[in-house]
Amino acid sequence: MEKQNTTPSSGTAPDEFDPDTFLVVPARTFEDLRIGEIFRAPSRTLTDAHAAAFQTVSADNHPVHYDAEWARRHGHSAPVVHGLQVLAFTAPGATLFPHFIGEVFIRFLELSCSFLAEVHTGDTMYPALTITGLEHQGDNGVVITSATIHNQRGELVLSGRHKYLLRRQQAL
């Protein structure tokens, strides 16, 4: 029987486990990031359970979100998923981005978005964050990303922008 290597990639022996070295991906700094890098989130098909949970949390009880007949009478093919629920799919934590920048992350600065097409239960969302800007700001840096969500038909249903404040390498 061949002996398996049980030494973690950090170089510590198994009995010397250090949770601080347990990383999903190698840590990067602001200086390591590049314009054009894409951080995708796993695709997700929206269900009635997702819509009901969001309605409960948001307290948004507008009938366009749950009443199929009301939605049809007002020009919608089906109840429309809450816009803020769709926007939530662009959360950086849904991607590997925060794992890359975890040690230098300071805060989420701002976001904006446009809702370009309706989303309905049964639609599959494909969210992505793409770095579009890197701005030095003293000891910190601002990362600007475009936030997009396409549906299963390839339609862009949401387009937006996020900004994050990170410590620059010199400040570590």
Tab-separated table of C-alpha atoms in Angstrom:
chain	number	residue	atom	x	y	z
A	1	MET	CA	0.000	0.000	0.000
A	2	GLU	CA	1.389	3.383	-1.010
A	3	LYS	CA	1.651	6.002	1.740
A	4	GLN	CA	-0.297	9.193	0.993
A	5	ASN	CA	1.312	12.574	1.488
A	6	THR	CA	-0.567	14.200	4.363
A	7	THR	CA	1.511	17.365	4.581
A	8	PRO	CA	-0.552	20.463	3.748
A	9	SER	CA	0.730	22.764	1.012
A	10	SER	CA	1.668	25.342	3.672
A	11	GLY	CA	4.556	23.106	4.722
A	12	THR	CA	3.277	22.418	8.248
A	13	ALA	CA	2.924	18.866	9.491
A	14	PRO	CA	-0.659	17.561	9.912
A	15	ASP	CA	-0.415	17.817	13.710
A	16	GLU	CA	0.666	21.466	13.361
A	17	PHE	CA	-2.490	22.695	11.635
A	18	ASP	CA	-2.784	26.470	11.430
A	19	PRO	CA	-6.234	27.769	10.435
A	20	ASP	CA	-4.638	31.035	9.250
A	21	THR	CA	-2.944	29.125	6.425
A	22	PHE	CA	-6.142	27.380	5.313
A	23	LEU	CA	-6.960	29.368	2.170
A	24	VAL	CA	-9.398	28.502	-0.608
A	25	VAL	CA	-7.169	30.279	-3.137
A	26	PRO	CA	-3.768	31.957	-2.760
A	27	ALA	CA	-4.053	35.403	-1.194
A	28	ARG	CA	-3.471	38.378	-3.464
A	29	THR	CA	-2.915	42.059	-2.925
A	30	PHE	CA	-4.367	45.126	-4.628
A	31	GLU	CA	-1.218	45.263	-6.757
A	32	ASP	CA	-1.823	41.685	-7.957
A	33	LEU	CA	-5.245	42.488	-9.437
A	34	ARG	CA	-5.601	43.262	-13.147
A	35	ILE	CA	-8.191	45.095	-15.207
A	36	GLY	CA	-10.179	42.557	-17.194
A	37	GLU	CA	-10.069	39.786	-14.576
A	38	ILE	CA	-13.426	38.052	-14.252
A	39	PHE	CA	-14.837	36.517	-11.075
A	40	ARG	CA	-17.891	34.377	-11.839
A	41	ALA	CA	-20.466	33.071	-9.420
A	42	PRO	CA	-21.983	29.622	-9.898
A	43	SER	CA	-25.149	29.649	-11.991
A	44	ARG	CA	-28.358	29.376	-10.033
A	45	THR	CA	-31.898	28.578	-11.133
A	46	LEU	CA	-34.458	30.606	-9.217
A	47	THR	CA	-37.262	28.674	-7.570
A	48	ASP	CA	-40.541	29.596	-5.902
A	49	ALA	CA	-38.790	28.910	-2.584
A	50	HIS	CA	-36.160	31.576	-3.352
A	51	ALA	CA	-38.884	34.099	-4.195
A	52	ALA	CA	-40.902	33.278	-1.067
A	53	ALA	CA	-37.830	33.534	1.175
A	54	PHE	CA	-36.861	36.895	-0.304
A	55	GLN	CA	-40.424	38.187	0.001
A	56	THR	CA	-40.390	37.227	3.678
A	57	VAL	CA	-37.024	38.883	4.352
A	58	SER	CA	-37.695	42.035	2.328
A	59	ALA	CA	-41.361	42.435	3.353
A	60	ASP	CA	-42.034	43.451	-0.278
A	61	ASN	CA	-45.581	42.238	-0.795
A	62	HIS	CA	-46.351	43.803	-4.160
A	63	PRO	CA	-48.579	41.409	-6.140
A	64	VAL	CA	-46.329	41.591	-9.231
A	65	HIS	CA	-44.014	39.238	-7.302
A	66	TYR	CA	-46.499	36.522	-6.327
A	67	ASP	CA	-49.876	36.916	-8.047
A	68	ALA	CA	-49.737	35.367	-11.537
A	69	GLU	CA	-53.110	36.810	-12.611
A	70	TRP	CA	-52.250	40.310	-11.390
A	71	ALA	CA	-48.898	40.096	-13.197
A	72	ARG	CA	-50.594	38.988	-16.466
A	73	ARG	CA	-53.235	41.744	-16.237
A	74	HIS	CA	-50.370	44.250	-15.999
A	75	GLY	CA	-48.367	43.005	-18.981
A	76	HIS	CA	-46.031	40.445	-17.406
A	77	SER	CA	-45.852	36.841	-18.566
A	78	ALA	CA	-45.466	35.616	-14.974
A	79	PRO	CA	-44.707	36.999	-11.508
A	80	VAL	CA	-41.470	38.974	-11.569
A	81	VAL	CA	-38.587	38.082	-9.243
A	82	HIS	CA	-37.737	40.969	-6.886
A	83	GLY	CA	-35.089	43.238	-8.434
A	84	LEU	CA	-33.109	43.382	-5.197
A	85	GLN	CA	-33.088	39.580	-5.131
A	86	VAL	CA	-31.580	39.544	-8.624
A	87	LEU	CA	-29.052	42.204	-7.566
A	88	ALA	CA	-28.055	40.016	-4.592
A	89	PHE	CA	-26.660	37.474	-7.061
A	90	THR	CA	-23.868	39.993	-7.771
A	91	ALA	CA	-22.687	39.867	-4.144
A	92	PRO	CA	-18.900	39.535	-4.197
A	93	GLY	CA	-19.175	36.692	-1.690
A	94	ALA	CA	-20.996	34.621	-4.290
A	95	THR	CA	-17.707	34.518	-6.230
A	96	LEU	CA	-14.133	33.674	-5.231
A	97	PHE	CA	-13.235	37.399	-5.253
A	98	PRO	CA	-13.342	37.879	-1.448
A	99	HIS	CA	-11.168	34.802	-0.979
A	100	PHE	CA	-8.522	36.378	-3.202
A	101	ILE	CA	-8.615	39.730	-1.378
A	102	GLY	CA	-9.692	38.700	2.135
A	103	GLU	CA	-6.627	40.013	3.940
A	104	VAL	CA	-6.631	43.407	2.230
A	105	PHE	CA	-10.391	44.032	2.040
A	106	ILE	CA	-11.542	47.113	3.967
A	107	ARG	CA	-15.115	47.655	2.806
A	108	PHE	CA	-17.708	47.662	0.053
A	109	LEU	CA	-17.998	51.320	-1.015
A	110	GLU	CA	-20.899	51.516	-3.435
A	111	LEU	CA	-23.014	49.823	-6.054
A	112	SER	CA	-25.365	50.784	-8.823
A	113	CYS	CA	-27.292	48.780	-11.372
A	114	SER	CA	-29.846	48.805	-14.141
A	115	PHE	CA	-32.473	46.100	-14.443
A	116	LEU	CA	-32.607	45.344	-18.157
A	117	ALA	CA	-35.070	42.463	-18.409
A	118	GLU	CA	-37.570	40.678	-16.202
A	119	VAL	CA	-36.507	37.609	-14.272
A	120	HIS	CA	-39.008	34.864	-13.470
A	121	THR	CA	-39.025	31.711	-11.383
A	122	GLY	CA	-37.306	29.019	-13.438
A	123	ASP	CA	-34.753	31.417	-14.939
A	124	THR	CA	-31.107	30.561	-14.431
A	125	MET	CA	-28.786	33.419	-13.497
A	126	TYR	CA	-25.122	33.648	-14.551
A	127	PRO	CA	-23.503	36.445	-12.467
A	128	ALA	CA	-19.995	37.829	-13.007
A	129	LEU	CA	-17.795	40.623	-11.679
A	130	THR	CA	-15.159	42.025	-14.044
A	131	ILE	CA	-12.466	44.395	-12.836
A	132	THR	CA	-12.771	47.603	-14.855
A	133	GLY	CA	-10.719	49.982	-12.739
A	134	LEU	CA	-7.939	50.064	-10.145
A	135	GLU	CA	-7.387	53.434	-8.488
A	136	HIS	CA	-4.682	54.273	-5.957
A	137	GLN	CA	-5.968	56.238	-2.975
A	138	GLY	CA	-3.110	56.890	-0.529
A	139	ASP	CA	-2.381	53.707	1.409
A	140	ASN	CA	-5.499	52.144	-0.093
A	141	GLY	CA	-6.803	51.195	-3.497
A	142	VAL	CA	-10.260	51.204	-5.019
A	143	VAL	CA	-11.325	48.259	-7.165
A	144	ILE	CA	-14.139	48.988	-9.603
A	145	THR	CA	-16.006	46.077	-11.147
A	146	SER	CA	-18.778	45.758	-13.658
A	147	ALA	CA	-21.483	43.469	-12.334
A	148	THR	CA	-23.482	41.524	-14.879
A	149	ILE	CA	-26.096	38.831	-14.850
A	150	HIS	CA	-27.166	36.908	-17.931
A	151	ASN	CA	-30.043	34.465	-18.060
A	152	GLN	CA	-30.167	31.018	-19.662
A	153	ARG	CA	-31.066	32.592	-23.021
A	154	GLY	CA	-27.917	34.735	-22.965
A	155	GLU	CA	-29.877	37.925	-22.286
A	156	LEU	CA	-28.238	40.542	-20.079
A	157	VAL	CA	-30.808	41.060	-17.318
A	158	LEU	CA	-28.710	43.227	-14.977
A	159	SER	CA	-25.775	45.547	-15.539
A	160	GLY	CA	-24.110	47.434	-12.747
A	161	ARG	CA	-20.997	48.555	-10.961
A	162	HIS	CA	-19.422	47.844	-7.582
A	163	LYS	CA	-16.572	49.627	-5.782
A	164	TYR	CA	-14.453	48.125	-2.997
A	165	LEU	CA	-11.773	49.675	-0.807
A	166	LEU	CA	-8.645	47.557	-0.282
A	167	ARG	CA	-5.396	48.135	1.592
A	168	ARG	CA	-2.470	48.466	-0.766
A	169	GLN	CA	0.563	46.213	-0.307
A	170	GLN	CA	2.687	49.029	1.113
A	171	ALA	CA	0.182	49.451	3.956
A	172	LEU	CA	0.321	45.794	5.096
